[in-house]
């Protein structure tokens, strides 16, 4: 028995060690490869920018010359004379000398004849260029302005050159001719040679159709041929014209290469930078042979183990192998996890610094994911995460990197980037993808994302700083209701630091009596009389002025201060209502957190006892975010038994409004302002309002429409059968003294009405 145990244990230990070593090597190799990929991509980007710039400066010279041609006064037959003049000749000579890489500049007339040149040699016989590709293209294609020719070898000098030609038109748009520059391609080859660091590196400048314009180090054999063999992935990728990485066997040296492609920004062509896969693997060849040998031994070991019936040893070995993968990946989405992400971010940061390129870090967070989990269950939540991961991944390039770094948090490294528009383009694409609801467990669920962005070149000196900036931007995006994404800027305050300061100030606000309640009248539509008021809290900050509740209630909730603040609101509102001339209702908002940190029944009871207000005047407003646990339902039922009413606030804005409504016998539904606002021009809003009122009638509940601002809305709501209306049209929320006066007026008006028996409006 003990020998058996020792054998199995020793096999297990050695096997696990071997597996560990093998995985370590494989992982090292994968890391090398990712690093090589991003280095190649970065180099391609850098060279693309330089090449584009070099072509741009030549084009600027041509433009400048064209700018001096008096196109307005020139007819086609006068162009020849103008071009041949001494003044024009001087211009052309000056222009061709302005850049080293320009060998000559010629003016060609509409018939294809050279009529002016920077060339010092005199021309005796007319030279026609009607056979050149640029003349043919520019004289026939009306929409074409610029043409990049295939490369030519000048027999006399052996120089490889290229023509960059621009069309010249008169002011009426007629074709006058062409200005063409002959460019020395060795200029580009010299730029590329500077970068030929490693042995197998190759750099190619190609035209959109695949023709090689410049090649380092094999200019002689490659230039003029196509970079791809027909019908290969390389041909398709070049036709696609977007940056990518691809593996391809080069026809030039017959070697398998990892190729980074980067199209030029302003010219029909691109840069390809490549290294042989063999070189990338070189340092690892010995190791990979070792791995193969080890794997062979392992197979024997596992077979022996299986033969011996030691199943548990076999499972143990396999588990050891998978644990290494698991520690760096997320099982649900198969994406890299936070650990791998942090490493990758560091690597990308260093690589970008080395190559002088830029990248963006995007942090993405699902909105209200907790609500989704609570309402639909964790299975649905998991499915949503997978759907989102898939949609995000589909929007990325191969050079980008994505990880799931938390429950509902993703991170993207967008690399390389060439300016902000590229980032916003990606964000727009992501947001467009998220507009489609996710269908999980047969339900369509809308999922929103908040995105915070930091840019490597400006928003952090280290990867840690960059991460912090992106995080601050994400927080800003989350707290900005109009914007689902934010780019970090140095003025952006860390809202968490701000929140901590707010929390401190809020604590003393209650003691310093800085909180006050305002009251907004609610109109009963059946009787046209005032039904009651909703109490709305405000913070009269000693320096910042009046702070609206949405700016401090969340902080109060997070810090638990909502407990004592909520108690104060209940007592203050009930006491104030007792001072009114009419026994109107008072509606008070309850936060979901109050149900967690307080005995809500006891708090309400205390407020009623202190104020002496009868319970039937009290209405408690809760939103769907109050989880209707058995305990919460019991509390609400006891409050109802006491005589208070319960309203469902902000109806229609939550995830499961309908099922929520049926889970408790509410007395009243408050239709959210967004539907009232949409009423006049959205048939959807009208339909929702109608359906809600119908449903409320069926369930014997009343309805209050919120946010009524126009007569039109009020009339429509009357017609639709709403029970009450609340909004600026009727009255804005007002402080304690004003509401008392307001109610006194209403009371007087009602008195007069009764006295005169005339039905005029009681309030307005
Ligand atoms: P709510 O419960 O939906 O309150 C209605 C909000 O709509 C109030 O904003 C009110 O001033 C505003 N409002 C009323 N009529 C109109 C209108 O015609 N047009 C527009 N545009 N707005 C109108 P307020 O006072 O800023 O309160 C915002 C939210 O803060 C409330 O939404 C509620 O969720 C929360 N809140 C306010 N007071 C309290 C409180 O005492 N306790 C708790 N827990 N939450 C409160
Ligand atoms: Ca409310
Ligand atoms: Ca509301």
Short mmCIF file of C-alpha atoms in Angstrom, two decimals, residues 319-722:
data_model
loop_
_atom_site.label_atom_id
_atom_site.label_comp_id
_atom_site.label_asym_id
_atom_site.label_seq_id
_atom_site.Cartn_x
_atom_site.Cartn_y
_atom_site.Cartn_z
CA UNK A 319 -5.89 19.79 -13.56
CA UNK A 320 -2.41 21.20 -12.95
CA UNK A 321 -2.16 21.92 -16.66
CA UNK A 322 -5.42 23.78 -16.86
CA UNK A 323 -4.90 25.80 -13.70
CA UNK A 324 -2.20 27.87 -15.31
CA UNK A 325 -4.58 28.87 -18.10
CA UNK A 326 -7.41 29.45 -15.68
CA UNK A 327 -5.43 31.81 -13.53
CA UNK A 328 -5.16 34.26 -16.42
CA UNK A 329 -8.47 33.83 -18.20
CA UNK A 330 -12.11 34.33 -17.41
CA UNK A 331 -14.02 31.07 -17.73
CA UNK A 332 -17.34 32.62 -18.68
CA UNK A 333 -16.17 34.68 -21.65
CA UNK A 334 -12.80 32.97 -22.29
CA UNK A 335 -11.32 36.47 -22.36
CA UNK A 336 -8.10 37.37 -20.55
CA UNK A 337 -8.74 38.35 -16.93
CA UNK A 338 -7.48 41.24 -14.85
CA UNK A 339 -4.11 39.61 -14.16
CA UNK A 340 -3.27 39.09 -17.82
CA UNK A 341 -4.71 42.51 -18.66
CA UNK A 342 -2.43 44.29 -16.18
CA UNK A 343 0.60 42.57 -17.67
CA UNK A 344 -0.49 43.35 -21.20
CA UNK A 345 -1.12 47.00 -20.36
CA UNK A 346 2.41 47.32 -18.99
CA UNK A 347 3.86 45.67 -22.07
CA UNK A 348 1.86 47.85 -24.43
CA UNK A 349 2.88 50.96 -22.52
CA UNK A 350 6.59 50.16 -22.84
CA UNK A 351 6.29 49.13 -26.50
CA UNK A 352 4.48 52.37 -27.33
CA UNK A 353 7.14 54.44 -25.60
CA UNK A 354 9.86 52.64 -27.52
CA UNK A 355 8.24 53.04 -30.92
CA UNK A 356 6.80 56.50 -30.28
CA UNK A 357 3.26 55.35 -31.11
CA UNK A 358 0.10 55.90 -29.15
CA UNK A 359 -2.74 53.77 -27.80
CA UNK A 360 -5.96 54.23 -25.89
CA UNK A 361 -7.24 52.47 -22.80
CA UNK A 362 -11.02 52.07 -22.62
CA UNK A 363 -12.74 50.92 -19.44
CA UNK A 364 -16.31 49.75 -19.95
CA UNK A 365 -18.94 49.12 -17.32
CA UNK A 366 -22.46 47.76 -17.77
CA UNK A 367 -25.19 50.07 -16.50
CA UNK A 368 -27.43 48.71 -13.76
CA UNK A 369 -26.11 45.19 -14.09
CA UNK A 370 -27.13 44.51 -10.52
CA UNK A 371 -30.75 45.25 -11.41
CA UNK A 372 -30.56 42.77 -14.27
CA UNK A 373 -29.16 40.10 -11.98
CA UNK A 374 -31.77 40.84 -9.35
CA UNK A 375 -34.69 40.84 -11.77
CA UNK A 376 -33.78 38.05 -14.16
CA UNK A 377 -31.41 35.91 -12.15
CA UNK A 378 -27.74 35.12 -12.46
CA UNK A 379 -28.11 32.78 -15.41
CA UNK A 380 -29.48 35.65 -17.49
CA UNK A 381 -26.79 37.95 -16.09
CA UNK A 382 -24.09 35.52 -17.19
CA UNK A 383 -25.60 35.24 -20.64
CA UNK A 384 -25.66 39.02 -20.96
CA UNK A 385 -21.97 39.20 -20.08
CA UNK A 386 -21.22 36.67 -22.81
CA UNK A 387 -23.29 38.53 -25.39
CA UNK A 388 -21.60 41.82 -24.51
CA UNK A 389 -18.14 40.20 -24.65
CA UNK A 390 -18.89 38.83 -28.11
CA UNK A 391 -20.20 42.16 -29.40
CA UNK A 392 -17.19 44.02 -28.09
CA UNK A 393 -14.73 41.55 -29.53
CA UNK A 394 -16.35 41.77 -32.94
CA UNK A 395 -15.74 45.52 -33.02
CA UNK A 396 -11.99 45.26 -32.45
CA UNK A 397 -8.98 44.93 -34.72
CA UNK A 398 -6.59 42.05 -34.29
CA UNK A 399 -4.01 44.35 -32.81
CA UNK A 400 -6.40 45.50 -30.06
CA UNK A 401 -6.71 43.68 -26.74
CA UNK A 402 -9.77 43.01 -24.62
CA UNK A 403 -10.16 41.59 -21.14
CA UNK A 404 -12.91 41.06 -18.59
CA UNK A 405 -11.51 42.71 -15.50
CA UNK A 406 -14.47 42.45 -13.14
CA UNK A 407 -18.04 41.20 -12.82
CA UNK A 408 -19.51 43.67 -15.28
CA UNK A 409 -16.31 45.47 -16.29
CA UNK A 410 -14.32 45.12 -19.48
CA UNK A 411 -11.10 46.81 -20.61
CA UNK A 412 -9.94 47.41 -24.15
CA UNK A 413 -6.45 48.40 -25.28
CA UNK A 414 -6.94 50.07 -28.65
CA UNK A 415 -3.56 50.00 -30.32
CA UNK A 416 -2.10 51.67 -32.18
CA UNK A 417 -4.16 54.84 -32.53
CA UNK A 418 -3.64 57.95 -34.60
CA UNK A 419 -5.77 60.54 -32.87
CA UNK A 420 -9.06 60.88 -31.08
CA UNK A 421 -11.45 60.35 -33.99
CA UNK A 422 -10.31 56.76 -34.13
CA UNK A 423 -11.30 56.30 -30.49
CA UNK A 424 -14.69 57.91 -30.89
CA UNK A 425 -15.29 55.81 -34.00
CA UNK A 426 -14.75 52.68 -31.94
CA UNK A 427 -17.01 53.95 -29.17
CA UNK A 428 -19.76 54.78 -31.70
CA UNK A 429 -19.44 51.29 -33.15
CA UNK A 430 -19.70 49.75 -29.68
CA UNK A 431 -22.68 51.88 -28.76
CA UNK A 432 -24.41 51.05 -32.03
CA UNK A 433 -23.86 47.36 -31.27
CA UNK A 434 -25.34 47.79 -27.79
CA UNK A 435 -28.49 49.46 -29.14
CA UNK A 436 -29.75 46.02 -30.11
CA UNK A 437 -31.40 44.51 -27.02
CA UNK A 438 -29.88 41.27 -25.70
CA UNK A 439 -32.23 38.32 -25.96
CA UNK A 440 -31.65 36.04 -23.00
CA UNK A 441 -34.03 33.54 -21.42
CA UNK A 442 -36.57 34.59 -24.06
CA UNK A 443 -36.63 38.19 -22.93
CA UNK A 444 -35.25 41.25 -24.64
CA UNK A 445 -33.14 43.28 -22.24
CA UNK A 446 -31.62 46.65 -23.03
CA UNK A 447 -28.05 46.85 -21.83
CA UNK A 448 -26.21 50.15 -21.61
CA UNK A 449 -22.48 50.69 -21.26
CA UNK A 450 -20.51 53.52 -19.68
CA UNK A 451 -17.05 54.07 -21.10
CA UNK A 452 -14.05 55.93 -19.70
CA UNK A 453 -11.04 56.57 -21.95
CA UNK A 454 -7.44 57.52 -21.28
CA UNK A 455 -4.81 58.10 -23.96
CA UNK A 456 -1.29 56.81 -23.36
CA UNK A 457 0.58 59.81 -24.74
CA UNK A 458 -1.22 62.35 -22.60
CA UNK A 459 -3.00 60.78 -19.65
CA UNK A 460 -0.40 58.90 -17.64
CA UNK A 461 3.34 58.53 -17.20
CA UNK A 462 3.01 54.89 -16.18
CA UNK A 463 0.49 52.19 -16.91
CA UNK A 464 -0.82 52.55 -13.36
CA UNK A 465 -1.42 56.27 -13.84
CA UNK A 466 -3.10 55.59 -17.16
CA UNK A 467 -5.40 53.10 -15.51
CA UNK A 468 -6.31 55.64 -12.85
CA UNK A 469 -7.11 58.28 -15.48
CA UNK A 470 -9.34 55.87 -17.39
CA UNK A 471 -11.05 54.99 -14.12
CA UNK A 472 -11.72 58.64 -13.32
CA UNK A 473 -13.12 59.12 -16.82
CA UNK A 474 -15.34 56.07 -16.31
CA UNK A 475 -16.68 57.47 -13.06
CA UNK A 476 -17.36 60.77 -14.78
CA UNK A 477 -19.20 58.95 -17.56
CA UNK A 478 -21.27 57.04 -15.03
CA UNK A 479 -22.34 60.13 -13.16
CA UNK A 480 -23.10 62.10 -16.32
CA UNK A 481 -26.62 61.23 -17.35
CA UNK A 482 -26.27 62.77 -20.82
CA UNK A 483 -23.06 61.06 -21.81
CA UNK A 484 -22.31 57.40 -21.81
CA UNK A 485 -18.60 57.95 -22.43
CA UNK A 486 -15.92 60.43 -21.39
CA UNK A 487 -12.34 61.03 -22.49
CA UNK A 488 -10.09 61.83 -19.59
CA UNK A 489 -8.91 65.40 -19.27
CA UNK A 490 -6.69 66.89 -16.62
CA UNK A 491 -9.49 69.11 -15.31
CA UNK A 492 -11.69 66.13 -14.66
CA UNK A 493 -12.04 65.78 -10.95
CA UNK A 494 -11.80 62.44 -9.32
CA UNK A 495 -15.46 62.10 -8.47
CA UNK A 496 -14.62 59.60 -5.75
CA UNK A 497 -12.51 62.14 -3.89
CA UNK A 498 -15.33 64.60 -4.41
CA UNK A 499 -17.80 62.11 -3.11
CA UNK A 500 -15.79 61.57 0.06
CA UNK A 501 -15.73 65.32 0.64
CA UNK A 502 -19.48 65.46 -0.03
CA UNK A 503 -20.03 62.68 2.45
CA UNK A 504 -18.20 64.59 5.17
CA UNK A 505 -20.19 67.74 4.50
CA UNK A 506 -23.47 65.83 4.39
CA UNK A 507 -22.84 64.37 7.82
CA UNK A 508 -22.79 67.83 9.35
CA UNK A 509 -25.62 69.08 7.10
CA UNK A 510 -28.19 67.23 9.15
CA UNK A 511 -26.80 68.54 12.45
CA UNK A 512 -26.48 72.09 11.06
CA UNK A 513 -30.06 72.02 9.80
CA UNK A 514 -28.94 72.61 6.21
CA UNK A 515 -31.50 70.19 4.77
CA UNK A 516 -34.98 71.42 3.96
CA UNK A 517 -38.09 70.04 2.36
CA UNK A 518 -39.93 71.60 -0.54
CA UNK A 519 -43.49 70.65 -1.41
CA UNK A 520 -44.98 70.24 -4.87
CA UNK A 521 -48.79 70.40 -5.20
CA UNK A 522 -50.64 67.55 -6.90
CA UNK A 523 -53.93 68.24 -8.70
CA UNK A 524 -56.85 65.85 -8.66
CA UNK A 525 -58.18 65.69 -12.22
CA UNK A 526 -61.67 64.42 -11.35
CA UNK A 527 -62.51 67.21 -8.92
CA UNK A 528 -60.01 69.80 -10.19
CA UNK A 529 -58.98 70.35 -6.59
CA UNK A 530 -55.71 70.07 -4.81
CA UNK A 531 -55.13 66.50 -3.70
CA UNK A 532 -51.89 66.86 -1.77
CA UNK A 533 -48.16 67.52 -2.00
CA UNK A 534 -45.01 65.57 -2.64
CA UNK A 535 -42.17 66.35 -0.22
CA UNK A 536 -38.84 66.80 -2.01
CA UNK A 537 -35.63 67.25 -0.09
CA UNK A 538 -32.99 69.94 -0.84
CA UNK A 539 -29.64 70.78 0.67
CA UNK A 540 -29.04 74.42 1.35
CA UNK A 541 -25.25 74.31 1.31
CA UNK A 542 -23.60 77.29 3.07
CA UNK A 543 -21.26 78.00 0.10
CA UNK A 544 -22.56 75.99 -2.85
CA UNK A 545 -26.18 77.11 -2.58
CA UNK A 546 -29.16 74.85 -3.17
CA UNK A 547 -28.11 71.29 -4.06
CA UNK A 548 -30.76 69.10 -5.75
CA UNK A 549 -31.47 65.65 -4.27
CA UNK A 550 -30.07 63.65 -7.16
CA UNK A 551 -26.66 65.10 -6.32
CA UNK A 552 -26.55 63.98 -2.72
CA UNK A 553 -29.10 61.19 -2.16
CA UNK A 554 -26.78 58.61 -3.82
CA UNK A 555 -23.96 59.65 -1.46
CA UNK A 556 -26.35 59.50 1.48
CA UNK A 557 -27.33 56.01 0.36
CA UNK A 558 -23.78 54.78 -0.06
CA UNK A 559 -22.67 56.12 3.29
CA UNK A 560 -25.71 54.96 5.20
CA UNK A 561 -26.58 58.55 6.09
CA UNK A 562 -29.92 58.02 4.35
CA UNK A 563 -31.03 56.30 7.60
CA UNK A 564 -31.05 59.38 9.83
CA UNK A 565 -31.81 61.72 6.91
CA UNK A 566 -34.82 59.58 5.93
CA UNK A 567 -36.11 59.63 9.48
CA UNK A 568 -35.79 63.41 9.60
CA UNK A 569 -37.66 63.74 6.26
CA UNK A 570 -40.56 61.63 7.56
CA UNK A 571 -40.88 63.64 10.77
CA UNK A 572 -40.43 67.02 9.12
CA UNK A 573 -42.95 66.31 6.32
CA UNK A 574 -45.63 64.98 8.66
CA UNK A 575 -45.17 67.89 11.10
CA UNK A 576 -45.36 70.43 8.27
CA UNK A 577 -48.50 68.81 6.84
CA UNK A 578 -50.12 69.27 10.26
CA UNK A 579 -49.69 73.06 9.93
CA UNK A 580 -51.69 73.26 6.64
CA UNK A 581 -55.16 74.81 6.49
CA UNK A 582 -56.49 71.76 4.64
CA UNK A 583 -56.03 68.10 5.61
CA UNK A 584 -54.25 67.28 2.36
CA UNK A 585 -52.17 64.19 1.59
CA UNK A 586 -48.40 64.29 1.88
CA UNK A 587 -46.30 61.99 -0.32
CA UNK A 588 -42.82 61.04 0.92
CA UNK A 589 -40.09 59.29 -1.06
CA UNK A 590 -38.42 56.25 0.51
CA UNK A 591 -35.02 55.05 -0.59
CA UNK A 592 -34.37 51.32 -1.10
CA UNK A 593 -31.46 51.63 1.30
CA UNK A 594 -33.82 52.69 4.08
CA UNK A 595 -35.39 49.24 3.85
CA UNK A 596 -32.00 47.68 4.39
CA UNK A 597 -30.62 49.87 7.16
CA UNK A 598 -33.77 50.85 9.02
CA UNK A 599 -36.94 49.44 10.47
CA UNK A 600 -39.07 51.49 8.10
CA UNK A 601 -42.28 50.64 9.92
CA UNK A 602 -40.86 51.92 13.21
CA UNK A 603 -39.57 55.12 11.56
CA UNK A 604 -42.93 55.88 9.95
CA UNK A 605 -44.80 55.10 13.11
CA UNK A 606 -42.56 57.40 15.10
CA UNK A 607 -43.08 60.26 12.61
CA UNK A 608 -46.84 59.82 12.80
CA UNK A 609 -46.77 59.75 16.60
CA UNK A 610 -44.57 62.82 16.94
CA UNK A 611 -46.59 64.89 14.44
CA UNK A 612 -49.99 63.54 15.36
CA UNK A 613 -50.86 63.22 11.66
CA UNK A 614 -53.43 60.54 10.84
CA UNK A 615 -51.92 57.70 8.78
CA UNK A 616 -54.48 58.02 5.96
CA UNK A 617 -52.91 61.35 4.96
CA UNK A 618 -49.54 59.69 4.41
CA UNK A 619 -48.46 58.32 1.01
CA UNK A 620 -45.14 56.51 0.70
CA UNK A 621 -43.43 56.46 -2.69
CA UNK A 622 -41.09 53.63 -3.55
CA UNK A 623 -39.37 52.73 -6.82
CA UNK A 624 -38.63 49.39 -8.40
CA UNK A 625 -35.18 49.48 -6.88
CA UNK A 626 -36.75 48.53 -3.54
CA UNK A 627 -36.34 44.74 -3.57
CA UNK A 628 -39.66 43.26 -2.55
CA UNK A 629 -38.29 40.61 -0.22
CA UNK A 630 -40.71 38.90 2.15
CA UNK A 631 -39.55 41.28 4.84
CA UNK A 632 -40.02 44.44 2.73
CA UNK A 633 -43.46 43.26 1.55
CA UNK A 634 -44.48 42.58 5.13
CA UNK A 635 -43.35 46.08 6.18
CA UNK A 636 -45.37 47.67 3.36
CA UNK A 637 -48.42 45.58 4.25
CA UNK A 638 -48.23 46.65 7.89
CA UNK A 639 -48.00 50.28 6.77
CA UNK A 640 -51.08 49.79 4.61
CA UNK A 641 -52.89 48.21 7.54
CA UNK A 642 -52.02 51.33 9.51
CA UNK A 643 -53.85 53.42 6.90
CA UNK A 644 -50.97 54.78 4.78
CA UNK A 645 -50.94 54.36 1.00
CA UNK A 646 -48.09 53.01 -1.10
CA UNK A 647 -47.22 54.45 -4.56
CA UNK A 648 -45.01 52.97 -7.21
CA UNK A 649 -42.78 55.85 -8.36
CA UNK A 650 -41.14 56.37 -11.76
CA UNK A 651 -43.26 53.66 -13.31
CA UNK A 652 -42.04 52.39 -16.67
CA UNK A 653 -38.37 53.23 -16.26
CA UNK A 654 -37.27 50.00 -14.58
CA UNK A 655 -36.46 46.63 -16.06
CA UNK A 656 -39.50 44.69 -14.92
CA UNK A 657 -42.14 47.33 -14.24
CA UNK A 658 -45.09 45.11 -15.10
CA UNK A 659 -44.11 42.12 -12.98
CA UNK A 660 -43.08 44.44 -10.15
CA UNK A 661 -46.51 46.09 -10.24
CA UNK A 662 -48.22 42.73 -9.84
CA UNK A 663 -46.03 41.66 -6.94
CA UNK A 664 -47.56 44.08 -4.44
CA UNK A 665 -51.02 45.69 -4.06
CA UNK A 666 -49.93 49.28 -4.67
CA UNK A 667 -52.48 52.03 -4.20
CA UNK A 668 -51.11 54.21 -6.91
CA UNK A 669 -48.83 54.36 -9.92
CA UNK A 670 -46.78 57.44 -10.69
CA UNK A 671 -46.24 57.61 -14.44
CA UNK A 672 -42.70 58.77 -15.10
CA UNK A 673 -42.06 62.23 -16.54
CA UNK A 674 -40.28 60.82 -19.56
CA UNK A 675 -43.54 59.41 -20.93
CA UNK A 676 -45.46 62.60 -20.23
CA UNK A 677 -42.77 64.59 -21.99
CA UNK A 678 -42.88 62.24 -24.98
CA UNK A 679 -46.66 62.30 -25.13
CA UNK A 680 -47.18 64.97 -27.72
CA UNK A 681 -44.81 63.59 -30.32
CA UNK A 682 -44.17 59.94 -29.55
CA UNK A 683 -46.93 57.45 -30.19
CA UNK A 684 -44.96 54.96 -28.04
CA UNK A 685 -45.21 57.24 -25.01
CA UNK A 686 -48.92 57.76 -25.62
CA UNK A 687 -49.47 54.03 -25.90
CA UNK A 688 -47.53 53.35 -22.69
CA UNK A 689 -49.52 55.98 -20.79
CA UNK A 690 -52.81 54.58 -22.06
CA UNK A 691 -51.82 51.01 -21.23
CA UNK A 692 -50.61 52.00 -17.77
CA UNK A 693 -53.84 53.82 -16.93
CA UNK A 694 -55.85 50.85 -18.22
CA UNK A 695 -53.82 48.43 -16.15
CA UNK A 696 -54.11 50.63 -13.06
CA UNK A 697 -57.90 50.72 -13.46
CA UNK A 698 -58.01 46.93 -13.72
CA UNK A 699 -55.89 46.61 -10.58
CA UNK A 700 -57.98 49.27 -8.75
CA UNK A 701 -55.04 51.61 -8.46
CA UNK A 702 -55.01 55.34 -9.15
CA UNK A 703 -52.48 57.13 -11.36
CA UNK A 704 -50.47 60.34 -11.05
CA UNK A 705 -48.80 61.73 -14.14
CA UNK A 706 -45.53 63.48 -13.30
CA UNK A 707 -43.73 66.34 -15.02
CA UNK A 708 -46.77 67.99 -16.61
CA UNK A 709 -45.48 71.18 -18.19
CA UNK A 710 -48.02 72.15 -20.87
CA UNK A 711 -51.78 72.54 -21.19
CA UNK A 712 -51.61 70.17 -24.10
CA UNK A 713 -50.16 67.42 -21.92
CA UNK A 714 -52.69 68.10 -19.18
CA UNK A 715 -55.63 67.85 -21.58
CA UNK A 716 -54.27 64.66 -23.11
CA UNK A 717 -53.85 63.15 -19.65
CA UNK A 718 -57.39 64.11 -18.69
CA UNK A 719 -58.67 62.41 -21.84
CA UNK A 720 -56.56 59.33 -21.14
CA UNK A 721 -58.17 59.09 -17.70
CA UNK A 722 -55.26 59.82 -15.35
#
